[in-house]
Rosetta silent file (secondary structure, phi, psi, omega in degrees, C-alpha in Angstrom):
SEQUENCE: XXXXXXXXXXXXXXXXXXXXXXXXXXXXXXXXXXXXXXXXXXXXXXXXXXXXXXXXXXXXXXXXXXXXXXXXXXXXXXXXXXXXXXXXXXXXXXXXXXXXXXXXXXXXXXXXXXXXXXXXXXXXXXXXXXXXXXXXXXXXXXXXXXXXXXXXXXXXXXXXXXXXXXXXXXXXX
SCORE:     score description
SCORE:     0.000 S_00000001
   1 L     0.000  150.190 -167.860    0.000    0.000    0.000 S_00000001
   2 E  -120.870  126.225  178.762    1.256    3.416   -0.807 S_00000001
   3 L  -133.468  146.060 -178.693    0.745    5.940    1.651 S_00000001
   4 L   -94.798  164.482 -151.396    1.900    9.788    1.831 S_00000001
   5 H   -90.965   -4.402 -178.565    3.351   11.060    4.214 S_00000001
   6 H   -88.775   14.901  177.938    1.486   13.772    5.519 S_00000001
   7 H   -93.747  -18.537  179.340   -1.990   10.796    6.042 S_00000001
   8 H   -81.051  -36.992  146.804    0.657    8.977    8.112 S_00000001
   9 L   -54.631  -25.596 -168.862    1.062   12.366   10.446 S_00000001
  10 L   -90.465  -85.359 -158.233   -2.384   13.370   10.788 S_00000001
  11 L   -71.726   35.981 -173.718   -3.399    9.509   11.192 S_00000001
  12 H   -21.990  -53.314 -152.617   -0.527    7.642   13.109 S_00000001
  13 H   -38.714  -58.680 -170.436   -2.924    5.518   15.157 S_00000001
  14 H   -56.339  -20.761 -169.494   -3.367    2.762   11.753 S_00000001
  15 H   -41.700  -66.307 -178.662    0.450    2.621   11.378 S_00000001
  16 H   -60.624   18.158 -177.650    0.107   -0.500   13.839 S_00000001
  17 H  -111.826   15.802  164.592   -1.817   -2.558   12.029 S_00000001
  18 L  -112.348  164.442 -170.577    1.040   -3.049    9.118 S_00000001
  19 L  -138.548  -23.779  170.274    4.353   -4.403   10.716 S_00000001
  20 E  -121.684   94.586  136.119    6.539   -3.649    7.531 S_00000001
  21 E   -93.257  150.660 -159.868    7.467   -0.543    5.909 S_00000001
  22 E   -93.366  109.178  137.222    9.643    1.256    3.056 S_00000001
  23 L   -24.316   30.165 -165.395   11.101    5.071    3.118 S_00000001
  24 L  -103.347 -179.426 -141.906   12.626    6.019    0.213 S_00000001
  25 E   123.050  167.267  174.405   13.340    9.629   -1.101 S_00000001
  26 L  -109.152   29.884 -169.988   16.006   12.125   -0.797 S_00000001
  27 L  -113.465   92.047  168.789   14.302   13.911    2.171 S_00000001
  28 H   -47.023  -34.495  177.991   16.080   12.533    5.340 S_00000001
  29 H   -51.529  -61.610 -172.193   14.413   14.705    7.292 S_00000001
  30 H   -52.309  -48.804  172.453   11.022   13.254    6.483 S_00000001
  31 H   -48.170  -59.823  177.462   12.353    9.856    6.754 S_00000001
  32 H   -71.593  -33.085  170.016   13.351   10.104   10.192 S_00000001
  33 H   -39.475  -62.284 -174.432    9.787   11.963   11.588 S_00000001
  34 L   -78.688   21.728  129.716    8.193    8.901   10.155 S_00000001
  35 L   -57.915  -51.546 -179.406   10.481    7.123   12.254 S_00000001
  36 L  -100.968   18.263  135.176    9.430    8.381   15.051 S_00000001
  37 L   -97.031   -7.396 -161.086    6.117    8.483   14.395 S_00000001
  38 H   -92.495  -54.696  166.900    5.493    4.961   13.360 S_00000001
  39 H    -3.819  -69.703  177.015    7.676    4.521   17.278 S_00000001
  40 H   -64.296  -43.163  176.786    5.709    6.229   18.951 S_00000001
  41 H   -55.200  -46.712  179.658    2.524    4.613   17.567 S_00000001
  42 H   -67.153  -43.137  174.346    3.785    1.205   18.956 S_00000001
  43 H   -73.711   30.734 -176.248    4.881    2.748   21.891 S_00000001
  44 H  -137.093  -11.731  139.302    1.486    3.483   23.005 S_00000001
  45 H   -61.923    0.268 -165.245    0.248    0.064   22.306 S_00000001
  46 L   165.147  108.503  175.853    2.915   -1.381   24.589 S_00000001
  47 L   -37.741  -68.892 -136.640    6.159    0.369   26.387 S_00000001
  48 L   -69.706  121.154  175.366    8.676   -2.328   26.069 S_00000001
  49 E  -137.297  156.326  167.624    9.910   -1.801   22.794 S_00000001
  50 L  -111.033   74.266 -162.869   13.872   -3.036   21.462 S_00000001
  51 L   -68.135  142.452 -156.916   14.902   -0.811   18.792 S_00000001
  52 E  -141.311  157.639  177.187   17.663   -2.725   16.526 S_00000001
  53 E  -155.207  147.606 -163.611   19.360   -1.049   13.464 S_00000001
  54 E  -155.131  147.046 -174.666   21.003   -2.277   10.554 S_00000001
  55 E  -118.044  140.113  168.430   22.609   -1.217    7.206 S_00000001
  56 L   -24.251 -119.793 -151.722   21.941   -3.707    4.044 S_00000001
  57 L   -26.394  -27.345  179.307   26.165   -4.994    3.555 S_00000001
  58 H   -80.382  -20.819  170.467   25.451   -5.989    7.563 S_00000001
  59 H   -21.811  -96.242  175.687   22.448   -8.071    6.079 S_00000001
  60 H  -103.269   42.708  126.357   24.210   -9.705    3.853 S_00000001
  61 H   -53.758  -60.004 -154.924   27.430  -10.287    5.261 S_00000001
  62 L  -108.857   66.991 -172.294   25.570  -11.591    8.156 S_00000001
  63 H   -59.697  -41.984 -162.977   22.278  -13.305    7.278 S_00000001
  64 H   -76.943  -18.937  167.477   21.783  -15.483   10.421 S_00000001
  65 H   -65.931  -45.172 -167.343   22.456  -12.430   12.835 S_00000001
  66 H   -70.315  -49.011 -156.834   19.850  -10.428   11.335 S_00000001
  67 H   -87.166   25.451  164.690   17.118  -13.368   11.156 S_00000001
  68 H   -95.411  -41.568  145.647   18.048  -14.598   14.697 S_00000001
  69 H   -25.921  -57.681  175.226   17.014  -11.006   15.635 S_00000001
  70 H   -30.170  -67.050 -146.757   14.373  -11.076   13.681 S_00000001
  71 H  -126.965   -9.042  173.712   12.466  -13.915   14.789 S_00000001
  72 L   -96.865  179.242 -172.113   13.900  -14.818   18.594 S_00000001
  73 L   -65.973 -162.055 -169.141   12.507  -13.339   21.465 S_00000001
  74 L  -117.522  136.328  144.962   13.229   -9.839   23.121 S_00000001
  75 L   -56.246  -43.621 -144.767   15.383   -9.856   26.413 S_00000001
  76 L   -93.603  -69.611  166.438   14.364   -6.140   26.199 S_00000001
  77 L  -157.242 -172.516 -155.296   10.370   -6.029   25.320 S_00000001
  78 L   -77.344  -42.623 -143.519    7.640   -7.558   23.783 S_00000001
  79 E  -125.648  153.156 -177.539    7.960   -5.840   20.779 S_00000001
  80 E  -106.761   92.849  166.141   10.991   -5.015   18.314 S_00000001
  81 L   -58.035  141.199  170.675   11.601   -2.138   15.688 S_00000001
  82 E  -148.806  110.331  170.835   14.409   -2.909   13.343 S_00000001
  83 E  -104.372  156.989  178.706   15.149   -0.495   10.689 S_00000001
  84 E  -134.145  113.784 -152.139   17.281   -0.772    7.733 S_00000001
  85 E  -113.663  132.214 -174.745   19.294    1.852    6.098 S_00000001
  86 L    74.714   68.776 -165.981   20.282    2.070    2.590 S_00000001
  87 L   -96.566  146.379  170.315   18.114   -0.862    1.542 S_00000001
  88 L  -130.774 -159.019  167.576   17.838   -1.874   -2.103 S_00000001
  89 L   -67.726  -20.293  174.529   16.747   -4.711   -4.200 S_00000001
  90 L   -35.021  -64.129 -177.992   19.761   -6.739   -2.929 S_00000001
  91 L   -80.895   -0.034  178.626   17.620   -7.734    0.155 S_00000001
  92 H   -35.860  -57.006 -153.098   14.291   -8.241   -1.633 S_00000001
  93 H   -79.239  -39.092  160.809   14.005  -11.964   -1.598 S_00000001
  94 H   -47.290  -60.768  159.547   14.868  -11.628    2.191 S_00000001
  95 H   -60.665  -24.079  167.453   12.390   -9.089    3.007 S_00000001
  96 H   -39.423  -59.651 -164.738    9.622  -11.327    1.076 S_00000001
  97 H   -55.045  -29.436 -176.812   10.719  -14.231    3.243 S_00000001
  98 H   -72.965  -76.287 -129.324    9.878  -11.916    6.263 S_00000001
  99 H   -80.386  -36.872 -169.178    6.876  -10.580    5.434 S_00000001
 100 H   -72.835   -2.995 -161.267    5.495  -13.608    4.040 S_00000001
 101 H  -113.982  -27.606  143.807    6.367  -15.727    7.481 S_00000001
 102 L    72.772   66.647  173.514    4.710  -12.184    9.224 S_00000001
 103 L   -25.958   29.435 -136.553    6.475  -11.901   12.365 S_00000001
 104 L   -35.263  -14.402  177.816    3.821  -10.913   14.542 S_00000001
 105 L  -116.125   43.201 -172.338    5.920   -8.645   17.353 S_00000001
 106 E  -128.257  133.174 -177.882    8.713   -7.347   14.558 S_00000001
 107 L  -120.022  155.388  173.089    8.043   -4.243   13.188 S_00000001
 108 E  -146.853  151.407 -162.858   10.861   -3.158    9.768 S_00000001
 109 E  -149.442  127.589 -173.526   11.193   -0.014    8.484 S_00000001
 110 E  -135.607  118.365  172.443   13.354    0.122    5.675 S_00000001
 111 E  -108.672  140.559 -172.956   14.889    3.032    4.342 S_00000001
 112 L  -159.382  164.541 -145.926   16.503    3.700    1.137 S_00000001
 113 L   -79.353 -160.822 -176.579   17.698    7.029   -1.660 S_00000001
 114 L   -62.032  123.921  122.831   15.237    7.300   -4.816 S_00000001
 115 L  -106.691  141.885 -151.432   13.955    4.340   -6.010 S_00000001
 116 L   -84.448  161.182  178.836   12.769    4.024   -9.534 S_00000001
 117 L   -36.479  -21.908  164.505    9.718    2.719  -10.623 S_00000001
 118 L   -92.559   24.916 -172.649   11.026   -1.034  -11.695 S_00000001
 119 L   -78.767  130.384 -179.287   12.436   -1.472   -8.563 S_00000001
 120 H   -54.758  -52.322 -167.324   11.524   -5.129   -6.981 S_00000001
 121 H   -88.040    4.821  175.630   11.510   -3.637   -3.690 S_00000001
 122 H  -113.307   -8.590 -177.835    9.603   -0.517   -4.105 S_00000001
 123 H   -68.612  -59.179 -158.926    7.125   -2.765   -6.549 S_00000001
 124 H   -85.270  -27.578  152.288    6.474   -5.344   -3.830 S_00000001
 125 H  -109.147   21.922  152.981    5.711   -2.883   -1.361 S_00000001
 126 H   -74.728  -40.466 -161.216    3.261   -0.870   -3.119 S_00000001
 127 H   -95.123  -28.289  177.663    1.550   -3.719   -4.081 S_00000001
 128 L   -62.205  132.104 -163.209    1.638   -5.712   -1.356 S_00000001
 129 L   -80.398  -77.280 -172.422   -1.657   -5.576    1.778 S_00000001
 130 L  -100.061   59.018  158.717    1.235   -5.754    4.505 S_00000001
 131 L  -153.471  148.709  179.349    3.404   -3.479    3.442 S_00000001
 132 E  -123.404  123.224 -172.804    3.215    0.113    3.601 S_00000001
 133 E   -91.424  114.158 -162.361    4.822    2.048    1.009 S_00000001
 134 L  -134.797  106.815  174.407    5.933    5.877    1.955 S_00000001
 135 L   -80.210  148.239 -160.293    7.753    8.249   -0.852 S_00000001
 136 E  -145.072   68.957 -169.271    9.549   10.896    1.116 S_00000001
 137 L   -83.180  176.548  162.632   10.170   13.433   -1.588 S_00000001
 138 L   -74.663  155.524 -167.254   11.369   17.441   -1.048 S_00000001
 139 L   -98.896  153.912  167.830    8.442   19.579    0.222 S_00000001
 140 L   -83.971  166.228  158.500    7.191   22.404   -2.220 S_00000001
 141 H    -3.312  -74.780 -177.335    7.257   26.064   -1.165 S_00000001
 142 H   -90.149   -7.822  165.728    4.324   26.222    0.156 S_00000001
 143 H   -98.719   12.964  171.109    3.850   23.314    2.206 S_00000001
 144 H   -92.880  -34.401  174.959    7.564   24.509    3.791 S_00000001
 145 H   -65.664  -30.790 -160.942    5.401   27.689    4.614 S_00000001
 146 H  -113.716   40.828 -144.581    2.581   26.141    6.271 S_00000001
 147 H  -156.798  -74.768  178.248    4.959   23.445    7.744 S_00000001
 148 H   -59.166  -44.727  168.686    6.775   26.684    9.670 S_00000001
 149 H   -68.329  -17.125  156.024    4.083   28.620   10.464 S_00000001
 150 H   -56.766  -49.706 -151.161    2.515   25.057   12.578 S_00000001
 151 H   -76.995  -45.834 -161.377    5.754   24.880   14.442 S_00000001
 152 H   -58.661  -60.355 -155.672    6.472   28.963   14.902 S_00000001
 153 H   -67.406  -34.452  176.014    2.629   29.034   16.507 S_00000001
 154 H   -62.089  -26.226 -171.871    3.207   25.867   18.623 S_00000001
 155 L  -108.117   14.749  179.705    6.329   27.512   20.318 S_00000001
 156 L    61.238   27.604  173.167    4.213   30.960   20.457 S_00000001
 157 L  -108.284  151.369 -179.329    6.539   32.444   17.891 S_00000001
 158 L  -101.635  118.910  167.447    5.583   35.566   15.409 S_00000001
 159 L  -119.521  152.990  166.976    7.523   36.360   12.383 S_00000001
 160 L   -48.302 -175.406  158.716    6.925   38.538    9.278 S_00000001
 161 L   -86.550  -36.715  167.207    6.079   37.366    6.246 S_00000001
 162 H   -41.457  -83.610 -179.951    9.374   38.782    4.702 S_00000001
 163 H   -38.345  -31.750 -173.399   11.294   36.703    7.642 S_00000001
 164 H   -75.208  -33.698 -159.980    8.878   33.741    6.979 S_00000001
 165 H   -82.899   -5.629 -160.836    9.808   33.992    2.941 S_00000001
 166 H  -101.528  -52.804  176.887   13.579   34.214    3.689 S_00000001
 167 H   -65.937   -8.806  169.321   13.464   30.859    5.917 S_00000001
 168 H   -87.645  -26.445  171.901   11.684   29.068    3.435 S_00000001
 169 H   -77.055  -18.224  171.026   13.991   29.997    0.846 S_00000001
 170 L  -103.513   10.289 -170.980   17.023   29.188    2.537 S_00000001
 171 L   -81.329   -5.599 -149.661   15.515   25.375    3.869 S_00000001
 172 L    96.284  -32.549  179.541   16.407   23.944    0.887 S_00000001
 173 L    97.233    0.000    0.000   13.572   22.149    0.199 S_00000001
């Protein structure tokens, strides 16, 4: 399933009922928020959570460390995130194997740069009912405006409009 990213902020709560999802994009920023919102969403079904992290080449270098993580218990808490950074098609047939054996207390969050439209692994989780698919693109203009002006009013702060057009123009995207 492909979902954007601002229905996963307004609507965290649904996050838990998928256990695997893919990042990709060049907006890091974005990527990690929807870290720590899909986090937080577990961690309000249940504290004990064991956060695990992993870059593809330790994958597969290492297969049986990552699925003995994977699939044994927690020392730590019932339930485990494990994200994975710079993931490509390399690990596809591995994440399949996961998803299709459907880990019930493993949550995977897999992040990775642009991927293009024939990509096996951005393919399988668009199409795929448990997996959630989240493009994490640069924000336009104007949703960098209305982005700043949430946060400046949440911290009680007032800026021009001049001052507002000069921090949106220098973010970058």
């Amino acid at each position: 399933m492909i979902f954007k990213s601002y229905e996963i902020q307004k609507n965290y709560s649904r996050l838990t009922e998928n256990n695997f999802f893919l990042c990709y994009g060049e907006n890091f920023g974005l990527k990690q928020d929807i870290k720590e919102i899909i986090k937080k969403s577990i961690i309000t079904k249940d504290k004990n959570l064991e956060i695990l992290s992993f870059y593809e080449d330790d994958i597969i270098e290492n297969e049986k460390n990552f699925y003995n993580n994977i699939y044994s218990g927690s020392l730590f808490g019932n339930k485990k995130l494990i994200s994975i950074n710079n993931g490509t098609d390399k690990i596809m047939k591995k994440i399949e194997d996961i998803v299709n054996k459907f880990p019930k207390n493993t949550y995977i969050i897999i992040f990775s740069d642009i991927l293009e439209k024939k990509s096996k692994l951005r393919n399988f989780f668009e199409k795929n009912s448990k997996t959630i698919c989240i493009p994490c693109y640069f924000d336009a203009e104007k949703d960098l405006e209305i982005i700043a002006i949430n946060k400046l009013k949440q911290n009680g702060i007032n800026i021009s409009k001049e001052s507002m057009n000069l921090l949106v123009s220098q973010s970058n995207n």
